[in-house]
Short mmCIF file of C-alpha atoms in Angstrom, two decimals:
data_model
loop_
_atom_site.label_atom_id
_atom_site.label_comp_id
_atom_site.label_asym_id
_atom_site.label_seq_id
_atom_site.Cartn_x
_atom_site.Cartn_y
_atom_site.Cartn_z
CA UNK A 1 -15.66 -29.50 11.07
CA UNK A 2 -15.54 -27.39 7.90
CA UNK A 3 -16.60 -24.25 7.39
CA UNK A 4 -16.41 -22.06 4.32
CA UNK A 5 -15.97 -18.36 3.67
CA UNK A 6 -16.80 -16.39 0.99
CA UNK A 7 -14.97 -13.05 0.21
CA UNK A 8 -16.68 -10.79 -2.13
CA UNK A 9 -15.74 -7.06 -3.79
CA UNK A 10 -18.40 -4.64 -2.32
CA UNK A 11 -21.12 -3.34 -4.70
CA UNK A 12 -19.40 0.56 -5.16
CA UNK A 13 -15.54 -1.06 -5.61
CA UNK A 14 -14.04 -1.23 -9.11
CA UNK A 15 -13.30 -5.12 -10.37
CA UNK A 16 -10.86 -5.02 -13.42
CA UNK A 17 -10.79 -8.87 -13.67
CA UNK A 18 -14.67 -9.48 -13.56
CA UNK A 19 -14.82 -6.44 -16.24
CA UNK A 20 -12.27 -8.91 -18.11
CA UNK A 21 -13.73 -12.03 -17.71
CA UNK A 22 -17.26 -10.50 -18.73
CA UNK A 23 -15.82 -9.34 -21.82
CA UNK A 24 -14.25 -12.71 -22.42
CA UNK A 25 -17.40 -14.78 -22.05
CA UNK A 26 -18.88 -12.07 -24.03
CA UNK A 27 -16.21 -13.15 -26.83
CA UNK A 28 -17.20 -16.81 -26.63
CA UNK A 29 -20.74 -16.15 -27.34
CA UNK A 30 -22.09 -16.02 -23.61
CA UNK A 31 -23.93 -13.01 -24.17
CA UNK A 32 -26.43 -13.58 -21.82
CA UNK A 33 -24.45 -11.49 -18.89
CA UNK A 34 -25.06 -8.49 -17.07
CA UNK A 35 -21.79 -8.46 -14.94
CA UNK A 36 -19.19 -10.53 -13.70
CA UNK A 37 -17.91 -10.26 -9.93
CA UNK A 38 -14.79 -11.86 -8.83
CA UNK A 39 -14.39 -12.98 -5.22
CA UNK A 40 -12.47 -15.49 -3.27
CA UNK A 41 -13.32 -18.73 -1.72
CA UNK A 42 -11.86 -20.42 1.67
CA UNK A 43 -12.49 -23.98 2.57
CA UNK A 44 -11.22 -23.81 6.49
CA UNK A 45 -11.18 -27.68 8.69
CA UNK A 46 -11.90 -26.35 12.14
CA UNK A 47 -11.07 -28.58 15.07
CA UNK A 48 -14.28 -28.04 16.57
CA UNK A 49 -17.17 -30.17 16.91
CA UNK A 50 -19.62 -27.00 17.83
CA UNK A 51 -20.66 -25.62 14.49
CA UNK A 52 -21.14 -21.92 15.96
CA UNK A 53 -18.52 -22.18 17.89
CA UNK A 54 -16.70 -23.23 14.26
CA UNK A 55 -18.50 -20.67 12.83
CA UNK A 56 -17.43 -17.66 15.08
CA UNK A 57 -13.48 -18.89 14.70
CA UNK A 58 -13.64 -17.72 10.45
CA UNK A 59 -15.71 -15.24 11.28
CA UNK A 60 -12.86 -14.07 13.27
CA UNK A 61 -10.30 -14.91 10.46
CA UNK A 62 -11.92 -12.97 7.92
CA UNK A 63 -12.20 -9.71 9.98
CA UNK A 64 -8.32 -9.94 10.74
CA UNK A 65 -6.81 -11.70 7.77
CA UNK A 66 -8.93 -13.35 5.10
CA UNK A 67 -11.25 -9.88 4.01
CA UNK A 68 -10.74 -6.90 4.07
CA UNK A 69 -13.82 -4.80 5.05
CA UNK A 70 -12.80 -1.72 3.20
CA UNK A 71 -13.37 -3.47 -0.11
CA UNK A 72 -14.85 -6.55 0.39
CA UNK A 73 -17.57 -8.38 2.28
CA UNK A 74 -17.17 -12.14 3.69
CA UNK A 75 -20.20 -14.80 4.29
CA UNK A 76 -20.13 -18.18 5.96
CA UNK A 77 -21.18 -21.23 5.50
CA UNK A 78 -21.03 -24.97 6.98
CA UNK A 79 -19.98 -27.25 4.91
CA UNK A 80 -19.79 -30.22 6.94
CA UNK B 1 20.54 9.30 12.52
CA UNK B 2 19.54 5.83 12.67
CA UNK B 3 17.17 3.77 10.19
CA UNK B 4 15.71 0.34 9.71
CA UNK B 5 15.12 -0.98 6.78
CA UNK B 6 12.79 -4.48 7.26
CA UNK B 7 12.97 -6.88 5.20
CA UNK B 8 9.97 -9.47 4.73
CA UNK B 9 10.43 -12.55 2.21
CA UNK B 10 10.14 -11.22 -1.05
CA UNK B 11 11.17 -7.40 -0.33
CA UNK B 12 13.72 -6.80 -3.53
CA UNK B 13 13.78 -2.76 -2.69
CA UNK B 14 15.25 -3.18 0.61
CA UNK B 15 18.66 -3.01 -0.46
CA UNK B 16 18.34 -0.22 -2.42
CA UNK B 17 16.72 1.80 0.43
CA UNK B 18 19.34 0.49 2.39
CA UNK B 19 21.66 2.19 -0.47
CA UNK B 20 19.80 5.33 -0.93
CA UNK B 21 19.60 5.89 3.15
CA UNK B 22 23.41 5.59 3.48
CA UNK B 23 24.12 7.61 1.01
CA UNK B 24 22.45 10.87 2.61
CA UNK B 25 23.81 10.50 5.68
CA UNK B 26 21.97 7.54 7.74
CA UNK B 27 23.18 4.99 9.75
CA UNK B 28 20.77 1.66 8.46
CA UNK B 29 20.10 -1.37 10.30
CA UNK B 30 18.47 -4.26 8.27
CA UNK B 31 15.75 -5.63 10.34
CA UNK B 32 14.29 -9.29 9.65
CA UNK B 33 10.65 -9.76 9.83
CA UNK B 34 10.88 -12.54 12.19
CA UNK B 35 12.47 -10.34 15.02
CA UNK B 36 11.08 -8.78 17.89
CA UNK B 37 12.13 -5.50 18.56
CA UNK B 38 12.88 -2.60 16.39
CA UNK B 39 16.32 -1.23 16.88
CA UNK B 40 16.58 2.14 18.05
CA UNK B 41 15.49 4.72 15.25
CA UNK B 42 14.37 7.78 13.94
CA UNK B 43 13.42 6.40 10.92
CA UNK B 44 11.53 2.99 10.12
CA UNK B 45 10.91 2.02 6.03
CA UNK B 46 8.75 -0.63 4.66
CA UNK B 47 10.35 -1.01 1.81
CA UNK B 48 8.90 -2.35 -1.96
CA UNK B 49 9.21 -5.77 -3.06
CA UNK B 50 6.78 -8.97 -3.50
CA UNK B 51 6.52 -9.84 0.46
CA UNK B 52 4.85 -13.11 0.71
CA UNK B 53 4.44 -13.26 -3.14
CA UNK B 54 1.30 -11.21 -2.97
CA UNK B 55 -0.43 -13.81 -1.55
CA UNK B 56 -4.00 -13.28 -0.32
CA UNK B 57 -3.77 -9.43 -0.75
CA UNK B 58 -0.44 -7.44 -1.43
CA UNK B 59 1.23 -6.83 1.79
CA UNK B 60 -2.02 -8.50 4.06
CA UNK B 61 0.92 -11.35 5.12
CA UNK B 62 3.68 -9.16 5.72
CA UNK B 63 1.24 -7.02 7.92
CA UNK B 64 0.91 -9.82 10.51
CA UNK B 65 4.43 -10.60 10.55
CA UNK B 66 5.80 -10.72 14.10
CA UNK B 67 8.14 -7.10 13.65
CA UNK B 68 5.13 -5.22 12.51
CA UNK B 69 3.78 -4.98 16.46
CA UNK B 70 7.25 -3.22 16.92
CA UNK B 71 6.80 -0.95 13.86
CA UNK B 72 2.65 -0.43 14.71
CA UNK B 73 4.05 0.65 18.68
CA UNK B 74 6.74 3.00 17.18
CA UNK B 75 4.37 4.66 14.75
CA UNK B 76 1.62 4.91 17.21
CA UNK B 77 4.53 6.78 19.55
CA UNK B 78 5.14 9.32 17.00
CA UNK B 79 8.06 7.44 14.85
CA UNK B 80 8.46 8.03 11.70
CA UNK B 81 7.54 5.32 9.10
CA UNK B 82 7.73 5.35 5.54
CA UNK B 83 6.77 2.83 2.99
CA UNK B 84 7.30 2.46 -0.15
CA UNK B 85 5.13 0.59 -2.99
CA UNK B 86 4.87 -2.64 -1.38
CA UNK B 87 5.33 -0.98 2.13
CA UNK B 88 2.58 1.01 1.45
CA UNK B 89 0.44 -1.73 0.98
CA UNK B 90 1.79 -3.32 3.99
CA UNK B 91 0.60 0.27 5.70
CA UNK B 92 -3.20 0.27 4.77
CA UNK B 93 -3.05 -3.75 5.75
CA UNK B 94 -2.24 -2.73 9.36
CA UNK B 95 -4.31 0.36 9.52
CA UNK B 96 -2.00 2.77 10.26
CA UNK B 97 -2.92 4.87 6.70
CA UNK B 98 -6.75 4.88 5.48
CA UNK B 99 -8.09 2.98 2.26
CA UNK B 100 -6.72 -0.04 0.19
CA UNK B 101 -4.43 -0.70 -3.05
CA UNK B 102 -6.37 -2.52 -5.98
CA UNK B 103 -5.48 -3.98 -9.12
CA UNK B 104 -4.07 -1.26 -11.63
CA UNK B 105 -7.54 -0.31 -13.38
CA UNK B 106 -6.16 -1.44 -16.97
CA UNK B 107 -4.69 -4.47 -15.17
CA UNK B 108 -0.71 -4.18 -16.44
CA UNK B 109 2.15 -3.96 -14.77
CA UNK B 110 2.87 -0.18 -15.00
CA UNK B 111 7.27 0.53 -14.89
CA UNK B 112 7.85 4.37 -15.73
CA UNK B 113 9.25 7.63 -14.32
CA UNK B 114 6.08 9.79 -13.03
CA UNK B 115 5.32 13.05 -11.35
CA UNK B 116 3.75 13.56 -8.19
CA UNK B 117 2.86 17.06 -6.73
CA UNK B 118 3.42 17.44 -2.88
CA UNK B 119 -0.28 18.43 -1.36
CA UNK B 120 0.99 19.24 2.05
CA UNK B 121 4.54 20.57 3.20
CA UNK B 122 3.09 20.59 7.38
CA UNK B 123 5.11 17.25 7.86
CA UNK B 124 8.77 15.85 8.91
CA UNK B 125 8.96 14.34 4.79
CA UNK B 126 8.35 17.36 2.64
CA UNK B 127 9.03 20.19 5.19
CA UNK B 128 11.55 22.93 3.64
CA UNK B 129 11.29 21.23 0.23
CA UNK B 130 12.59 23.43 -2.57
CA UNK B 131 10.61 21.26 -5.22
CA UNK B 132 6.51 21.05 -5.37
CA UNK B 133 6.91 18.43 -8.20
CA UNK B 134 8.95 16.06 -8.27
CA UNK B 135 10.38 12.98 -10.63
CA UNK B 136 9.72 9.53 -9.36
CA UNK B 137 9.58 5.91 -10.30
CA UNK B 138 6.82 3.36 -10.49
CA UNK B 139 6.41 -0.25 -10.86
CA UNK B 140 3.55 -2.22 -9.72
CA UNK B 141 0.78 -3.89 -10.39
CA UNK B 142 -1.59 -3.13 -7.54
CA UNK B 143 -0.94 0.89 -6.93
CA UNK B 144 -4.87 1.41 -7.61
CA UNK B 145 -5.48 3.69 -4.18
CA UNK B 146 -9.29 3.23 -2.84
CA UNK B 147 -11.04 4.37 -0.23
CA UNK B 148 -14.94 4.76 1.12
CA UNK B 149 -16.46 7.86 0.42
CA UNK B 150 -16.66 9.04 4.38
CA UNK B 151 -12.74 8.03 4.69
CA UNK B 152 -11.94 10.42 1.63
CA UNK B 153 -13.90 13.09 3.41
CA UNK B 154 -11.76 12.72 6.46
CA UNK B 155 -8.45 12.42 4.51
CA UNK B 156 -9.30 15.62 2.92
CA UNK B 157 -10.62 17.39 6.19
CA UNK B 158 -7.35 16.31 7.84
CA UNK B 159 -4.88 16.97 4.77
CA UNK B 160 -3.29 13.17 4.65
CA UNK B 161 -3.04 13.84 0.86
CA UNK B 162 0.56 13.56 0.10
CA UNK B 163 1.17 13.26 -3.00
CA UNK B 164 -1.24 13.79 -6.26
CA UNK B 165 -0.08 12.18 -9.65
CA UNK B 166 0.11 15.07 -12.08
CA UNK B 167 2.13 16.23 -14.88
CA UNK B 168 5.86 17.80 -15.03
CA UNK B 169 4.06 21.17 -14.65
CA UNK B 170 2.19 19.87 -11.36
CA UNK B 171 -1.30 20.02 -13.43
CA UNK B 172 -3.27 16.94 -11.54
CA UNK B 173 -5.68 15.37 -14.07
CA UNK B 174 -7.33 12.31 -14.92
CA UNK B 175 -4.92 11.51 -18.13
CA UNK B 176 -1.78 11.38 -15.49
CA UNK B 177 -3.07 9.02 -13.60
CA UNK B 178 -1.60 6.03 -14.47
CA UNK B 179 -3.37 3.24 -12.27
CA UNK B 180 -6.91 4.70 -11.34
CA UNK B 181 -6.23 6.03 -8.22
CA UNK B 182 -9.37 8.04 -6.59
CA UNK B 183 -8.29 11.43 -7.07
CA UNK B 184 -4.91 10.65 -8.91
CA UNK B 185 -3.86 9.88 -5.08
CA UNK B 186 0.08 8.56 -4.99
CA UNK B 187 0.63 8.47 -1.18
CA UNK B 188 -1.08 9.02 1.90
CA UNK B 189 -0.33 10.06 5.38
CA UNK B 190 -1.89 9.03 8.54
CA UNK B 191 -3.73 11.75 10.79
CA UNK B 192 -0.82 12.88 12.74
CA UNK B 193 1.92 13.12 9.22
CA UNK B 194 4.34 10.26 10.90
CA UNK B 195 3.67 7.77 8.97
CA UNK B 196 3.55 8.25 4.81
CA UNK B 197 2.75 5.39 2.18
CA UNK B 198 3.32 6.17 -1.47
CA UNK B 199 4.00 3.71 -4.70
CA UNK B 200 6.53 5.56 -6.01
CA UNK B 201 10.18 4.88 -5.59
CA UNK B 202 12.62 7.61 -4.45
CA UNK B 203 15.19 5.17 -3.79
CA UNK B 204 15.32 4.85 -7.82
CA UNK B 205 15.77 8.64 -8.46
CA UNK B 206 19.12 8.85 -6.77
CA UNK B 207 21.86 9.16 -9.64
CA UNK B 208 21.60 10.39 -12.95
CA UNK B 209 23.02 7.72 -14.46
CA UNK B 210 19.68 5.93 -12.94
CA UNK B 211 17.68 8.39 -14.23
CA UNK B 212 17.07 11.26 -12.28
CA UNK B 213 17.88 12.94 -8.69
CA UNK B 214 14.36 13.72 -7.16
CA UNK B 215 15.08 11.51 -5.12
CA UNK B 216 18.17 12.40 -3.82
CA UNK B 217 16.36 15.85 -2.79
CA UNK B 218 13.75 14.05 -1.29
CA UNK B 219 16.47 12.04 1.37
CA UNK B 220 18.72 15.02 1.46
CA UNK B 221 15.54 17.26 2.72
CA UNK B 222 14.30 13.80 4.92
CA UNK B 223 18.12 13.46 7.32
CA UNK B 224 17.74 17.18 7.38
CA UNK B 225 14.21 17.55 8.90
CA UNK B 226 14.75 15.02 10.99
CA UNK B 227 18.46 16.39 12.41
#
């Protein structure tokens, strides 16, 4: 099945491309904005039918590979 | 004195290390990133480079590659491991130094001669060091040290500051710091001191015709500490 996973910057860490990004959408006349965050998505096919058991395999992945859990924090979510 | 060198897909320092290490005096072994054992050493360098193309997170592939178990064993037995720009990013990736590198804060590539001020002389890298400044070379894109507030406490408490950005006079303020490091930090050790991670390059401050010779002091002081 597929699971997803979403990495995002924690709240206190500095993100130089969402700073950019909010001043570009600023620029095209979204000005509607408080901040822009970016973060990473992962779309993961699991060969497993058991959706926690699916579940608890990217939860694995993102605490040894996919996040890093100085910076950022990971959520996820069944897609299928 | 023996040294490895490893070289991941994508390193482009590792032959200047390799360079650099000869020339003071050590006997280097290149070491692929596919193989299993470390050769016998006293000295073990990540070096910089692009390893994986950056993919993911600098240096969060190259971390999991199948040598670094080796590497992680020696360091946790008291070897000495140094890396360098991308080899410092490998570092924090496995653990073995606190925090993480982020995107430069003004987001460019930063290439340019720097100067870092040693913070703590207590180790086998910067023992008998004539120098408290010295010259050294950067290029990279994510050199951006971070860390959580209670891991900056303990670095501090435990002295793993190793080297400070600052100016040719050693004066460590906000305007020479040229990536937004927390607390103009260059390089890091781990608790013990065996293991150091900095961005810059001493392998580039070798000749004067390559612009400077920090770091020949720097390698020349290194094979001697270690002797």
């Amino acid at each position: 099945m597929k699971v997803s996973a979403i990495i995002t910057l924690k709240k206190d860490v500095l993100d130089p491309q969402g700073k950019v990004i909010h001043q570009a959408l600023d620029g095209m006349g979204f000005e509607n904005i408080s901040e822009v965050r970016q973060g990473k998505y992962f779309e993961i096919d699991v060969n497993e039918n058991d959706p926690g058991k699916a579940k608890a395999v990217v939860e694995d992945m993102c605490k040894k590979l996919l996040a890093n859990l100085v910076i950022e924090n990971f959520k996820i979510i069944e897609t299928q | 004195m023996k040294s490895s060198v490893i070289t991941f897909p994508g390193s482009n320092c590792d032959r200047d290390m390799d360079v650099a290490l000869k020339k003071f005096g050590f006997n280097n072994k290149m070491v692929w990133h596919d193989d299993n054992e470390l050769p016998k050493s006293d000295l073990v360098v990540l070096p910089g480079g692009f390893s994986y193309g950056d993919y993911l997170r600098c240096g969060s592939m190259a971390s999991k590659s199948r040598i670094m178990q080796s590497v992680i064993n020696f360091a946790k037995s008291g070897g000495l491991v140094m890396g360098i720009c991308n080899g410092f990013q490998i570092l924090v990736e496995t653990g073995l130094v606190p925090g993480v590198l982020l995107r430069n804060k003004y987001l460019e590539f930063i290439c340019k001669n720097v100067f870092v001020k040693l913070d703590n002389k207590e180790n086998a890298y910067f023992k008998n060091l004539n120098k408290d400044v010295l010259e050294f070379h950067i290029a990279h894109n994510e050199g951006n040290y971070f860390c959580t507030e209670d891991q900056l406490k303990e670095i501090k408490d435990n002295n793993q500051i190793a080297i400070y950005y600052c100016n040719k006079e050693g004066r460590i303020e906000d305007r020479y710091n040229p990536n937004g490091s927390i607390k103009n930090i260059a390089g890091i050790f781990n608790k013990e001191k065996n293991v150091l991670g900095m961005m810059p390059h001493p392998e580039r401050m070798i000749d004067q015709s390559l612009s400077g010779e920090d770091g020949s002091i720097f390698f020349k002081n290194l094979i001697n500490n270690i002797k």
